[in-house]
């Protein structure tokens, strides 16, 4: 089992989408737990990519190719993550905030929330505050905001302001996350919750909604 997960991890690092997808399919057939495929294969690979990018060993093209391999592999895994979901526990919406194009972490939260049984509206990337407001008007009980840049995390505050201006702040719980985001920042901008990773994002929403 460790061998196939290691191959998945290495394929992500190399940006070899074909092998990554084949091995994810093989791992599913071998009944390797989906959480292990995700955490020890895909996420572990992306973590190495992040470290190499930071150390200037990888540049944007390598990172993009790795991200594509990750996203394509996640698409195969998604139905298996979602399988556990029965009836939606609640309606939630999520997006990466305005100015920010990172979506790998956000997509993980989407999958985890779906897997936990939430009905998830994925608003995508570079989402302006008005779109988040619209999602609440359409019934979202929770808004998830993701940001990966210190320059875009400030847009989370704009979303909360827009909700207040629309008179909707009391109708929705706002959960924030992403690498530069902290609990202190959540407190500072008046978000209802912060989650450091996709798995904790599930617990956070469940505790906020008491479901
Ligand atoms: Co970007 N990038 N990037 N990048 N990129 C970072 C974030 C960076 C830290 C790299 C670095 O310099 N070390 C740096 C930010 C520095 C900063 O602001 N402090 C950076 C930069 C500078 C940039 C550009 C400005 C580079 C440039 O053009 N010069 C540019 C900005 C573009 C833009 O957004 N406007 C840019 C572009 C890109 C790519 C397009 C090439 C690509 C994104 C591809 C894509 O997403 N489709 C990319 C990538 C891949 C990265 C790194 C390498 C990896 C990010 C990632 O996907 N991680 C990243 C370095 C790093 O993180 N070490 C980096 C894996 C993912 C699973 O983790 O998204 O953190 P993450 O999600 C986690 C948690 O944060 C959490 O759950 C996940 C784990 O379970 N989480 C939530 C996330 N959202 C959540 C929401 C929640 C709860 C939890 O509730 C709602």
Coordinates of C-alpha atoms and ligand atoms in Angstrom, one line a residue:
X1 CA 0.0 0.0 0.0
X2 CA 2.8 2.4 0.9
X3 CA 4.3 1.8 -2.6
X4 CA 1.3 3.0 -4.5
X5 CA 0.8 6.0 -2.3
X6 CA 4.5 6.9 -2.7
X7 CA 4.1 6.6 -6.5
X8 CA 1.0 8.9 -6.4
X9 CA 3.0 11.4 -4.4
X10 CA 5.9 11.3 -6.8
X11 CA 3.6 11.6 -9.8
X12 CA 2.1 14.8 -8.4
X13 CA 5.6 16.2 -7.7
X14 CA 6.6 15.4 -11.3
X15 CA 3.3 16.7 -12.7
X16 CA 2.7 13.3 -14.3
X17 CA -1.1 13.4 -14.4
X18 CA -1.4 10.2 -16.4
X19 CA 0.4 8.1 -13.8
X20 CA -1.2 9.9 -10.9
X21 CA -4.7 9.2 -12.3
X22 CA -3.8 5.5 -13.1
X23 CA -2.4 5.0 -9.6
X24 CA -5.3 6.7 -7.9
X25 CA -7.7 4.4 -9.8
X26 CA -5.5 1.4 -8.9
X27 CA -5.5 2.4 -5.2
X28 CA -9.3 2.7 -5.2
X29 CA -9.5 -0.8 -6.7
X30 CA -7.2 -2.1 -4.0
X31 CA -9.6 -0.6 -1.4
X32 CA -6.9 1.7 0.1
X33 CA -8.8 4.1 2.3
X34 CA -9.7 7.3 0.4
X35 CA -8.3 9.5 3.2
X36 CA -4.9 7.8 2.8
X37 CA -4.9 8.3 -1.0
X38 CA -5.7 11.9 -0.4
X39 CA -3.4 12.7 2.5
X40 CA -0.4 10.4 1.9
X41 CA -0.5 10.5 -1.9
X42 CA -2.0 13.7 -3.3
X43 CA -1.6 16.2 -0.5
X44 CA 1.8 14.9 0.5
X45 CA 3.0 15.4 -3.1
X46 CA 1.6 19.0 -3.3
X47 CA 3.4 19.8 0.0
X48 CA 6.7 18.9 -1.6
X49 CA 5.8 21.0 -4.6
X50 CA 5.1 23.9 -2.2
X51 CA 8.4 23.5 -0.5
X52 CA 10.3 23.3 -3.8
X53 CA 8.5 26.4 -5.0
X54 CA 9.5 28.3 -1.9
X55 CA 13.1 27.2 -2.2
X56 CA 13.1 28.4 -5.9
X57 CA 13.7 24.8 -7.0
X58 CA 10.4 24.9 -8.8
X59 CA 9.0 27.8 -10.8
X60 CA 5.4 28.6 -11.7
X61 CA 5.2 26.2 -14.8
X62 CA 6.2 23.2 -12.7
X63 CA 3.8 24.2 -10.0
X64 CA 1.0 24.6 -12.5
X65 CA 1.6 21.2 -14.0
X66 CA 1.6 19.6 -10.5
X67 CA -1.6 21.4 -9.7
X68 CA -3.2 20.1 -12.9
X69 CA -2.2 16.5 -12.0
X70 CA -3.6 17.1 -8.5
X71 CA -6.9 18.5 -9.7
X72 CA -7.4 15.7 -12.3
X73 CA -6.6 13.0 -9.7
X74 CA -8.9 14.7 -7.2
X75 CA -11.7 14.5 -9.8
X76 CA -11.4 10.7 -9.9
X77 CA -11.3 10.5 -6.1
X78 CA -14.2 12.9 -5.5
X79 CA -17.2 10.5 -5.9
X80 CA -15.5 8.1 -3.4
X81 CA -15.1 11.0 -0.9
X82 CA -18.7 12.0 -1.5
X83 CA -20.1 8.5 -1.3
X84 CA -20.5 8.7 2.4
X85 CA -22.8 11.7 2.1
X86 CA -26.5 10.8 2.6
X87 CA -28.9 13.7 2.9
X88 CA -27.5 17.3 2.9
X89 CA -26.9 18.4 6.4
X90 CA -27.0 22.1 5.3
X91 CA -26.5 24.3 2.3
X92 CA -23.1 25.9 2.1
X93 CA -21.2 27.9 -0.4
X94 CA -17.5 28.5 -0.8
X95 CA -15.1 30.5 -3.0
X96 CA -11.6 31.8 -3.2
X97 CA -11.8 35.5 -2.5
X98 CA -11.4 38.3 -5.1
X99 CA -7.9 38.6 -6.6
X100 CA -6.9 35.1 -5.6
X101 CA -6.6 32.2 -8.2
X102 CA -5.5 29.4 -5.8
X103 CA -8.1 26.7 -5.7
X104 CA -6.5 23.4 -4.7
X105 CA -7.1 23.9 -0.9
X106 CA -10.6 25.3 -1.6
X107 CA -11.4 22.2 -3.8
X108 CA -10.3 20.0 -0.9
X109 CA -12.7 21.7 1.4
X110 CA -15.4 21.3 -1.2
X111 CA -14.8 17.6 -1.3
X112 CA -14.6 17.2 2.4
X113 CA -17.8 19.2 2.9
X114 CA -19.6 17.1 0.3
X115 CA -18.2 14.0 1.9
X116 CA -19.6 15.1 5.2
X117 CA -23.1 15.4 3.7
X118 CA -23.3 19.2 3.0
X119 CA -24.9 20.5 -0.2
X120 CA -22.0 22.6 -1.6
X121 CA -22.2 25.5 -4.1
X122 CA -18.6 26.1 -5.4
X123 CA -18.4 29.7 -6.4
X124 CA -14.9 29.2 -7.9
X125 CA -11.9 31.6 -7.7
X126 CA -11.5 35.3 -7.8
X127 CA -15.0 35.7 -6.2
X128 CA -16.2 39.2 -5.6
X129 CA -18.1 40.0 -2.4
X130 CA -21.4 40.5 -4.3
X131 CA -21.3 36.8 -5.4
X132 CA -21.0 35.6 -1.8
X133 CA -23.9 37.9 -0.8
X134 CA -26.0 36.3 -3.7
X135 CA -25.2 32.8 -2.4
X136 CA -26.6 33.7 1.0
X137 CA -29.7 35.2 -0.7
X138 CA -30.0 31.8 -2.4
X139 CA -30.0 30.0 0.9
X140 CA -26.4 29.3 1.9
X141 CA -26.3 28.8 5.7
X142 CA -22.5 28.9 5.7
X143 CA -20.0 30.8 3.6
X144 CA -16.5 29.4 3.2
X145 CA -13.8 31.9 2.2
X146 CA -10.4 30.7 1.1
X147 CA -7.3 32.9 0.5
X148 CA -3.7 31.9 -0.2
X149 CA -2.1 35.3 -0.5
X150 CA -1.4 37.9 2.2
X151 CA -2.5 40.4 -0.3
X152 CA -5.9 38.8 -0.9
X153 CA -6.8 37.7 2.6
X154 CA -7.9 41.2 3.3
X155 CA -10.8 40.7 0.8
X156 CA -12.4 38.4 3.4
X157 CA -13.2 41.5 5.5
X158 CA -14.9 43.0 2.4
X159 CA -17.2 40.0 2.2
X160 CA -18.2 40.4 5.8
X161 CA -18.8 44.1 5.3
X162 CA -20.9 43.3 2.2
X163 CA -23.0 40.9 4.2
X164 CA -23.6 43.5 6.9
X165 CA -24.5 46.1 4.2
X166 CA -27.0 43.7 2.7
X167 CA -28.5 43.0 6.2
X168 CA -27.6 39.3 5.9
X169 CA -24.8 39.0 8.4
X170 CA -27.0 37.3 11.1
X171 CA -28.3 34.7 8.6
X172 CA -25.0 33.1 7.8
X173 CA -21.9 31.6 9.4
X174 CA -18.6 32.7 7.8
X175 CA -15.7 30.2 8.0
X176 CA -12.3 31.2 6.7
X177 CA -9.1 29.3 5.8
X178 CA -6.0 29.2 3.7
X179 CA -2.3 29.2 4.4
X180 CA -1.9 32.9 5.6
X181 CA -5.1 32.9 7.6
X182 CA -5.2 32.5 11.4
X183 CA -7.7 32.3 14.2
X184 CA -6.5 35.8 15.3
X185 CA -7.4 37.1 11.8
X186 CA -10.8 35.5 12.0
X187 CA -11.4 37.2 15.3
X188 CA -10.1 40.5 13.9
X189 CA -12.5 40.6 11.0
X190 CA -15.5 39.1 12.8
X191 CA -15.7 35.7 11.0
X192 CA -17.5 32.9 12.9
X193 CA -14.8 30.4 12.5
X194 CA -11.4 29.5 11.2
X195 CA -10.2 26.0 10.0
X196 CA -6.5 25.2 9.4
X197 CA -7.3 22.4 7.0
X198 CA -10.0 20.8 5.0
X199 CA -10.8 18.1 7.6
X200 CA -11.2 20.7 10.4
X201 CA -13.4 22.7 8.1
X202 CA -16.0 19.9 8.4
X203 CA -15.8 19.9 12.2
X204 CA -16.0 23.7 12.3
X205 CA -19.2 23.9 10.2
X206 CA -20.8 21.0 12.1
X207 CA -20.1 22.8 15.4
X208 CA -21.3 26.2 14.2
X209 CA -24.6 24.7 12.9
X210 CA -24.9 22.1 15.7
X211 CA -25.6 19.4 13.1
Ligands
LIG1 CO1 1.0 30.5 -5.5 N1 1.7 31.3 -3.9 N2 1.1 32.3 -6.4 N3 0.4 29.6 -7.1 N4 1.3 28.9 -4.6 C1 1.8 30.5 -2.7 C2 0.5 30.6 -1.9 C3 3.0 31.0 -1.9 C4 3.0 30.8 -0.4 C5 4.3 30.5 -2.6 C6 5.6 31.0 -2.0 O1 6.0 32.1 -2.3 N5 6.2 30.3 -1.0 C7 2.9 32.6 -2.4 C8 2.1 33.4 -1.4 C9 3.0 34.4 -0.6 C10 2.1 35.2 0.4 O2 1.2 35.8 0.0 N6 2.4 35.1 1.6 C11 2.3 32.5 -3.7 C12 2.5 33.5 -4.7 C13 3.3 34.6 -4.4 C14 1.8 33.4 -6.0 C15 1.9 34.4 -7.1 C16 1.7 35.9 -6.7 C17 3.2 34.1 -7.9 C18 3.5 35.0 -9.0 O3 2.7 35.1 -10.0 N7 4.6 35.7 -8.8 C19 0.6 34.0 -8.0 C20 -0.7 34.7 -7.6 C21 -1.8 34.4 -8.5 C22 -3.1 34.8 -7.8 O4 -3.7 34.1 -7.1 N8 -3.6 36.1 -8.2 C23 0.6 32.5 -7.6 C24 0.1 31.5 -8.6 C25 0.1 30.2 -8.3 C26 -0.2 29.2 -9.4 C27 -1.3 29.6 -10.3 C28 1.0 28.9 -10.1 C29 -0.6 27.9 -8.5 C30 -2.1 27.8 -8.1 C31 -2.8 26.7 -8.9 C32 -4.1 26.4 -8.4 O5 -4.5 26.6 -7.2 N9 -5.0 25.9 -9.3 C33 0.2 28.2 -7.2 C34 0.5 27.3 -6.2 C35 0.1 25.9 -6.5 C36 1.1 27.7 -4.9 C37 1.6 26.8 -3.8 C38 2.9 26.2 -4.3 C39 0.8 25.6 -3.4 C40 -0.6 26.0 -2.9 C41 -1.4 24.8 -2.8 O6 -2.2 24.4 -3.6 N10 -1.2 24.0 -1.6 C42 1.8 27.8 -2.6 C43 3.0 27.5 -1.7 C44 2.6 26.7 -0.5 O7 1.4 26.7 -0.1 N11 3.5 26.2 0.2 C45 1.7 29.1 -3.3 C46 -1.8 22.8 -1.4 C47 -3.2 23.0 -0.7 C48 -3.7 21.7 -0.4 O8 -2.9 23.8 0.4 O9 -4.3 25.8 -0.4 O10 -3.0 25.9 1.8 P1 -3.8 25.1 0.8 O11 -5.1 24.6 1.5 C49 -5.0 24.0 2.8 C50 -5.3 24.9 4.0 O12 -4.8 26.2 3.7 C51 -6.7 24.8 4.1 O13 -7.1 23.5 3.7 C52 -6.1 22.9 2.8 C53 -5.5 21.7 3.4 O14 -6.4 20.8 3.8 N12 -7.6 25.7 3.5 C54 -8.8 26.0 4.1 C55 -7.6 26.4 2.3 N13 -8.7 27.0 2.1 C56 -9.5 26.8 3.1 C57 -10.8 27.3 3.5 C58 -11.4 26.9 4.6 C59 -10.7 26.0 5.5 C60 -9.4 25.6 5.2 O15 -12.6 27.2 5.0 C61 -13.4 27.9 4.1

